[in-house]
Amino acid sequence: MKIIHLSDLHFGKSVHGVSMLENGDQGYWVDRFLEFVEEEHPDVVLIAGDVYDRSAPSGEAVTLLSRFLTGLSQRKIPVMMVAGNHDSVQRLSFLKSLLARQGVYISGSLTSEKEITHVTLQDEYGDVVFWLMPYVFPALVAEALRKDDADSGKEATEVKINEISNRRKTNEDEEAVQHFSDKNDVSSSLNYFRNTEEAVRTLLEQQPIDFSKRNVLVAHQNVTAYGVEMIPGGSESMVGGAGQIDYKVFDGFDYVALGHIHAAYPVGRKEVRYAGSPLCYHFNETKQKAKGPVIVEITEKGSPIRIETKIIPPLHPMREIKGTYADLMEWELNEQRTGEYVRVVITDCRISPEISAFFRSICEKRGSILMDISSEYSSDHGEPGVLTSTAVEEKTVEELFEDFYAERFSGEQPDEKDLSILQLAADQLRFAGIHLNPTAQHIDSFLKELISHI
């Protein structure tokens, strides 16, 4: 079975105030990808989250996704798609039952169903089961499991306590009753998990997975090998270790199609892999390898899997140049490349209106856009403490906090503990997007988890 693995499309994304949708980049990529699948003839396309850049996407972003999915449906190519942390799972999975009839399968919300959406396709070797796990965090998993397990957990606890009570009691028996009650009361033990890894491991253990068959997981999480982020992910790098899941949690799956990190690389073993974003959405991402879809070919169970990346060149390549003003001016006067997105970093002087006008003009003459110009000569470039509305909209909560912290503490970065608490707060914001009116139980769960991080 030939699989194409994509992730982090971020339809509707803007970079330094330039809309990648309105400026044609994302529409161009969709057209090139549809041409690509005509050549490759895949059996299925996987999209591992962050389909949109915002949980409430623009009408233009929705139209582009519709064009993308319609193009694949017309070519009779099934699509498996999960919601990422930028997506609203409710909005993305709207009409999921109707879309499934057209071969477009979307992860459902864990708040409405504990069992992860899964779809079985067949080839000459038998079944391949695709498990579609949306972006999850401890509070969300606890909520989903608590709904289904509360009654059965309470019944099991009462049976065990009665069994001990019917015997001659000792002090140890009294302690056992209390201990068992505390440990097995589902309403309390599932209030929160210690971390995301524990939550995901528990969630997967609850699924009816037959590992004698070939199983593919599509997920959007922070996955590491022994706690180490292999390659920085640009605009979606990991946040101080928060939310990490060790790749061994996915042992047993024949392939794990990951999204969230914008770089493409394997984690722990080659079959657990990030596809990366299809386009550069941050100038840090220009340091990564050229971007493109991952082709995965699975044969019979236990046989080696073939994995290959094919490059789709962007409409506007991104380029960052850095050096002294004199050197950069000379380089750009002799530069022949056109149609680029450019960032200029000057190391020996402040940015004056004349310098900015020079680089902007020379880029425009080549049909390029100067997205950003900054100076490393002084830390006071720009007005301290002020972010434009565009900059705020483009950054995640975690990125804004890191900027704020660095500004307040002379460039220092927050430590892992601070970032872990921040990640918890950000996840609670996402949780609030699902539960607009949190219950006392939700608030109690949050406070307990917050205390565990302090």
XYZ file of C-alpha atoms in Angstrom:
454
model
C 0.000 0.000 0.000
C 1.370 3.393 -1.004
C 0.728 6.154 1.531
C 1.436 9.874 1.246
C 2.047 11.530 4.613
C 1.453 15.281 4.997
C 1.086 17.572 7.992
C 0.897 21.197 9.107
C -0.734 22.681 6.016
C -1.699 25.794 8.032
C -4.128 27.048 5.404
C -4.669 30.768 6.032
C -1.186 31.330 7.500
C 0.437 34.776 7.379
C 4.172 35.309 7.778
C 5.373 38.808 8.734
C 2.047 40.201 7.577
C 2.102 38.467 4.186
C -0.804 36.080 3.652
C 0.470 32.808 2.195
C -3.077 32.237 0.970
C -3.799 35.612 -0.632
C -0.317 35.796 -2.145
C -0.866 32.474 -3.916
C 1.642 30.258 -2.076
C -0.800 27.769 -0.587
C -3.051 27.584 -3.642
C 0.031 27.006 -5.815
C 1.158 24.197 -3.518
C -2.301 22.544 -3.671
C -2.171 22.554 -7.487
C 1.348 21.082 -7.530
C 0.366 18.419 -4.989
C -2.641 17.320 -7.045
C -0.322 16.996 -10.047
C 2.064 15.026 -7.843
C -0.595 12.473 -6.833
C -1.504 12.012 -10.501
C 2.059 10.760 -11.016
C 2.382 8.735 -7.807
C -1.080 7.066 -7.658
C -1.167 6.693 -3.847
C -3.694 4.463 -2.120
C -4.317 6.982 0.667
C -3.248 10.469 1.824
C -2.671 11.154 5.542
C -2.874 14.704 6.953
C -1.454 14.804 10.486
C -3.022 17.954 11.888
C -2.864 21.753 11.758
C -4.909 21.761 8.591
C -5.818 25.378 9.301
C -3.692 28.033 10.968
C -6.538 29.122 13.250
C -9.321 27.341 15.062
C -11.774 29.739 13.358
C -10.401 29.783 9.781
C -11.256 32.395 7.184
C -13.712 31.632 4.407
C -10.818 31.625 1.928
C -8.939 29.005 3.969
C -12.043 26.796 4.125
C -12.504 27.150 0.354
C -8.896 26.100 -0.261
C -9.276 22.999 1.904
C -12.494 22.177 0.055
C -10.667 22.455 -3.276
C -7.849 20.280 -1.968
C -10.103 17.521 -0.619
C -12.388 17.645 -3.674
C -9.384 17.174 -5.945
C -8.326 14.075 -4.022
C -11.887 12.712 -3.891
C -12.284 13.157 -7.640
C -9.152 11.069 -8.095
C -10.637 8.356 -5.840
C -7.879 8.778 -3.237
C -9.022 8.263 0.381
C -7.956 10.917 2.891
C -7.301 10.375 6.622
C -7.148 13.666 8.546
C -6.734 14.621 12.206
C -7.122 17.925 14.034
C -3.993 19.631 15.344
C -3.550 22.169 18.133
C -4.292 25.024 15.691
C -7.545 23.397 14.551
C -10.965 23.169 16.122
C -11.792 19.466 16.088
C -15.497 20.327 16.134
C -15.255 22.574 13.074
C -12.906 20.244 11.219
C -15.054 17.166 11.833
C -18.295 18.901 10.856
C -20.201 16.575 8.477
C -17.584 13.851 9.078
C -20.145 11.079 8.479
C -21.184 12.596 5.161
C -17.577 13.201 4.088
C -16.658 9.603 4.976
C -18.987 8.464 2.176
C -16.713 10.375 -0.200
C -13.575 8.771 1.225
C -12.588 11.676 3.499
C -12.170 10.402 7.067
C -11.691 12.901 9.905
C -10.857 12.368 13.573
C -13.766 12.892 15.900
C -13.759 14.727 19.202
C -12.692 12.755 22.259
C -15.302 14.651 24.255
C -18.045 12.832 22.345
C -16.443 9.431 21.852
C -13.695 7.593 23.743
C -12.863 5.281 20.846
C -10.494 6.845 18.359
C -11.830 7.077 14.807
C -10.326 4.244 12.789
C -10.706 3.143 9.185
C -9.679 -0.116 7.527
C -8.361 -0.261 3.964
C -7.261 -3.408 2.173
C -4.556 -4.412 -0.264
C -3.197 -7.736 -1.494
C -1.690 -8.428 1.948
C -4.894 -7.864 3.920
C -6.125 -5.123 6.248
C -4.378 -1.868 7.113
C -6.116 -0.081 9.999
C -5.650 3.697 10.242
C -6.121 5.201 13.725
C -6.898 8.926 13.675
C -5.955 10.539 16.984
C -6.581 14.307 17.208
C -4.306 16.558 19.239
C -4.817 15.593 22.884
C -3.636 16.729 26.301
C -4.151 15.250 29.777
C -7.370 17.063 30.743
C -9.045 16.158 27.442
C -8.129 12.470 27.691
C -9.252 12.349 31.332
C -12.591 13.865 30.382
C -13.126 11.339 27.571
C -12.191 8.281 29.640
C -14.086 9.430 32.724
C -17.371 9.686 30.810
C -17.288 6.070 29.686
C -15.604 4.472 32.677
C -17.187 6.172 35.697
C -20.016 3.676 36.202
C -17.956 0.527 35.654
C -15.135 1.859 37.841
C -17.481 2.635 40.710
C -19.056 -0.822 40.498
C -15.658 -2.552 40.523
C -14.588 -0.530 43.568
C -17.711 -1.442 45.530
C -17.253 -5.158 44.762
C -13.649 -5.112 45.990
C -14.470 -3.176 49.161
C -17.355 -5.556 50.004
C -15.049 -8.509 49.447
C -12.592 -7.169 52.027
C -15.388 -6.147 54.426
C -16.828 -9.670 54.509
C -13.559 -11.005 55.877
C -12.262 -10.562 59.446
C -10.834 -7.027 59.332
C -7.253 -6.202 60.284
C -5.512 -2.839 60.235
C -4.054 -3.775 56.862
C -7.547 -4.525 55.564
C -8.780 -1.094 56.686
C -5.867 0.522 54.872
C -6.555 -1.613 51.790
C -10.186 -0.464 51.678
C -9.135 3.173 51.814
C -6.267 2.674 49.343
C -8.366 0.754 46.846
C -11.172 3.292 47.097
C -8.776 6.166 46.437
C -6.921 4.455 43.584
C -9.933 3.063 41.768
C -12.497 5.819 42.126
C -12.640 6.778 38.458
C -13.983 10.235 39.136
C -10.788 11.046 41.066
C -8.109 8.873 39.443
C -9.014 10.151 35.979
C -9.222 13.768 37.071
C -5.806 14.321 35.613
C -2.729 12.487 34.367
C 0.780 13.313 35.443
C 1.794 14.148 31.881
C 0.790 13.833 28.245
C 2.727 10.603 27.776
C 0.735 8.877 30.500
C -2.523 10.209 29.050
C -1.779 9.026 25.504
C -0.509 5.644 26.673
C -3.739 5.127 28.660
C -5.895 6.289 25.755
C -4.235 3.872 23.319
C -4.543 1.003 25.798
C -8.316 1.563 25.745
C -8.537 1.073 21.978
C -9.505 -2.265 20.347
C -6.250 -2.540 18.388
C -5.347 -5.896 16.815
C -1.566 -5.728 16.488
C -1.496 -8.928 14.431
C -2.720 -6.670 11.613
C -0.908 -3.712 10.084
C -1.756 -0.546 12.013
C -0.983 3.066 11.138
C -1.439 5.884 13.672
C -1.986 9.483 12.548
C -1.258 11.909 15.401
C -0.325 15.515 16.168
C 1.868 15.577 19.292
C 5.342 16.368 20.679
C 7.158 13.055 20.244
C 10.772 12.588 21.300
C 13.345 9.855 21.670
C 14.410 9.682 25.329
C 13.333 13.280 25.918
C 15.490 14.766 23.151
C 14.060 16.928 20.361
C 16.066 15.781 17.358
C 15.675 18.858 15.122
C 14.265 22.283 16.055
C 10.895 22.675 14.399
C 10.929 26.361 13.407
C 7.612 28.030 14.180
C 6.311 24.912 15.960
C 9.268 23.831 18.056
C 8.765 21.943 21.303
C 8.218 24.010 24.415
C 10.751 23.190 27.104
C 9.888 19.497 27.131
C 6.216 20.164 27.910
C 3.775 17.688 26.433
C 6.482 15.241 25.392
C 5.669 11.648 24.515
C 8.411 9.060 24.101
C 8.242 7.276 20.771
C 8.089 3.888 22.509
C 4.485 4.653 23.487
C 3.723 3.818 19.848
C 5.456 0.432 19.804
C 3.341 -2.028 17.861
C 2.243 0.434 15.193
C 3.726 -0.310 11.797
C 3.903 3.381 10.934
C 3.207 6.543 12.945
C 2.420 9.613 10.814
C 3.212 12.642 12.975
C 2.425 16.317 12.690
C 3.174 19.405 14.829
C 6.909 19.932 14.274
C 7.614 21.692 10.977
C 10.842 19.812 10.276
C 10.750 16.364 8.660
C 12.606 13.605 10.506
C 12.194 10.175 12.168
C 11.890 9.850 15.937
C 13.538 6.840 17.592
C 12.864 4.533 14.642
C 12.300 5.335 10.990
C 8.641 4.281 11.111
C 7.788 7.030 13.637
C 8.129 10.182 11.600
C 7.308 13.868 11.242
C 6.441 14.922 7.688
C 7.102 18.602 8.365
C 5.158 21.508 6.889
C 4.853 21.721 3.084
C 6.061 25.346 3.044
C 8.411 27.440 5.185
C 6.349 29.347 7.733
C 9.285 30.808 9.646
C 12.742 31.938 8.524
C 14.281 29.411 10.933
C 12.754 26.742 8.708
C 15.005 27.784 5.812
C 17.763 25.916 7.671
C 15.839 22.661 7.342
C 16.000 20.272 4.405
C 13.861 21.038 1.366
C 10.207 20.304 2.123
C 7.897 17.803 0.481
C 5.433 14.959 1.040
C 6.621 11.669 2.526
C 5.882 8.540 0.502
C 5.486 5.379 2.594
C 5.109 1.930 1.072
C 3.870 -0.887 3.325
C 3.829 -4.501 2.188
C 3.159 -7.557 4.340
C 3.243 -7.441 8.136
C 6.794 -7.383 9.472
C 8.454 -6.493 6.171
C 10.643 -3.376 5.907
C 8.788 -0.184 5.017
C 10.085 1.995 2.191
C 10.101 5.728 2.989
C 10.997 8.534 0.599
C 10.547 12.321 0.539
C 9.644 14.060 -2.720
C 10.251 17.791 -3.013
C 7.578 20.240 -4.202
C 9.323 23.594 -4.831
C 7.453 26.609 -3.372
C 6.084 29.523 -5.368
C 8.183 31.964 -3.337
C 11.348 30.483 -1.764
C 12.376 31.975 1.576
C 15.890 33.318 2.069
C 17.626 34.955 5.030
C 20.790 37.009 4.569
C 22.966 38.193 7.426
C 26.089 40.346 7.535
C 27.413 43.888 7.590
C 25.484 46.570 5.769
C 28.241 46.972 3.136
C 28.422 43.229 2.453
C 24.659 42.789 2.246
C 24.297 45.773 -0.069
C 26.934 44.343 -2.409
C 25.427 40.856 -2.344
C 21.933 42.075 -3.110
C 23.050 44.379 -5.922
C 24.556 41.310 -7.610
C 21.752 38.897 -6.697
C 19.878 37.413 -9.658
C 17.186 35.353 -7.885
C 13.621 36.583 -8.228
C 10.238 35.986 -6.614
C 11.526 35.382 -3.085
C 10.534 36.154 0.481
C 13.591 37.797 2.047
C 14.729 38.550 5.572
C 17.714 40.869 6.127
C 19.734 40.843 9.363
C 22.365 43.582 9.668
C 25.146 43.080 12.188
C 27.047 46.394 12.275
C 24.529 49.253 12.416
C 20.987 50.201 13.313
C 18.210 50.184 10.742
C 17.607 53.625 9.296
C 14.704 54.551 6.991
C 17.220 54.834 4.143
C 18.607 51.332 4.731
C 15.133 49.866 4.934
C 14.070 51.683 1.745
C 17.151 50.417 -0.129
C 16.532 46.736 0.588
C 12.795 47.036 0.064
C 13.317 48.708 -3.318
C 15.864 46.194 -4.549
C 13.595 43.301 -3.563
C 10.617 44.849 -5.347
C 12.651 45.257 -8.545
C 13.234 41.486 -8.555
C 9.587 40.652 -7.813
C 10.517 39.665 -4.258
C 9.097 40.782 -0.908
C 11.219 42.038 1.958
C 9.380 40.354 4.807
C 11.610 41.495 7.644
C 14.679 43.642 8.263
C 16.359 43.754 11.662
C 19.626 44.605 13.334
C 21.794 42.705 15.784
C 23.887 45.784 16.414
C 21.611 47.006 19.219
C 19.005 45.303 21.371
C 16.726 48.327 21.100
C 15.565 47.642 17.524
C 11.907 48.480 17.596
C 10.056 49.810 20.614
C 10.641 47.575 23.644
C 7.660 45.771 24.981
C 5.444 46.496 21.971
C 4.284 43.950 19.435
C 2.247 44.907 16.409
C -1.190 43.341 16.106
C 0.101 41.349 13.141
C 2.977 39.925 15.166
C 0.650 38.966 18.008
C -1.755 37.195 15.665
C 1.046 35.183 14.076
C 2.548 33.917 17.341
C 1.330 31.113 19.556
C 0.671 31.653 23.272
C 3.915 29.844 24.033
C 5.957 32.037 21.661
C 4.470 35.240 23.073
C 5.365 34.124 26.606
C 8.966 33.355 25.603
C 9.280 36.816 24.007
C 7.820 38.471 27.104
C 10.105 36.532 29.452
C 13.239 37.305 27.418
C 12.361 41.003 27.354
C 11.792 41.175 31.111
C 14.900 39.146 32.061
C 17.589 40.580 29.776
C 17.360 38.006 27.048
C 17.248 34.935 29.291
C 15.009 32.075 28.258
C 12.426 30.549 30.656
C 13.434 27.274 32.250
C 11.725 23.942 31.679
C 9.533 24.265 34.789
C 8.164 27.662 33.736
C 7.498 26.432 30.222
C 5.793 23.306 31.534
C 3.354 25.473 33.517
C 2.814 27.645 30.450
C 2.048 24.594 28.310
C -0.496 23.500 30.910
C -2.179 26.915 30.784
C -2.217 26.905 26.974
C -3.816 23.472 26.937
C -6.456 24.700 29.369
C -7.250 27.518 26.939
C -7.777 24.929 24.232
C -9.865 22.876 26.652
C -11.980 25.953 27.363
C -12.642 26.176 23.635
C -14.370 22.796 23.924
C -16.070 23.425 27.289
C -17.156 27.056 27.240
C -18.520 26.695 30.780
C -16.025 24.632 32.808
C -17.495 22.686 35.691
C -16.151 22.696 39.250
C -14.630 19.313 38.469
C -12.709 20.773 35.508
C -11.411 23.623 37.667
C -10.405 21.215 40.454
C -8.592 19.033 37.902
C -6.694 22.045 36.585
C -5.645 23.196 40.060
C -4.390 19.729 40.992
C -2.341 19.488 37.829
C -0.988 23.006 38.324
C 0.142 22.111 41.861
C 1.910 19.013 40.489
C 4.019 21.295 38.241
C 5.078 23.669 40.995
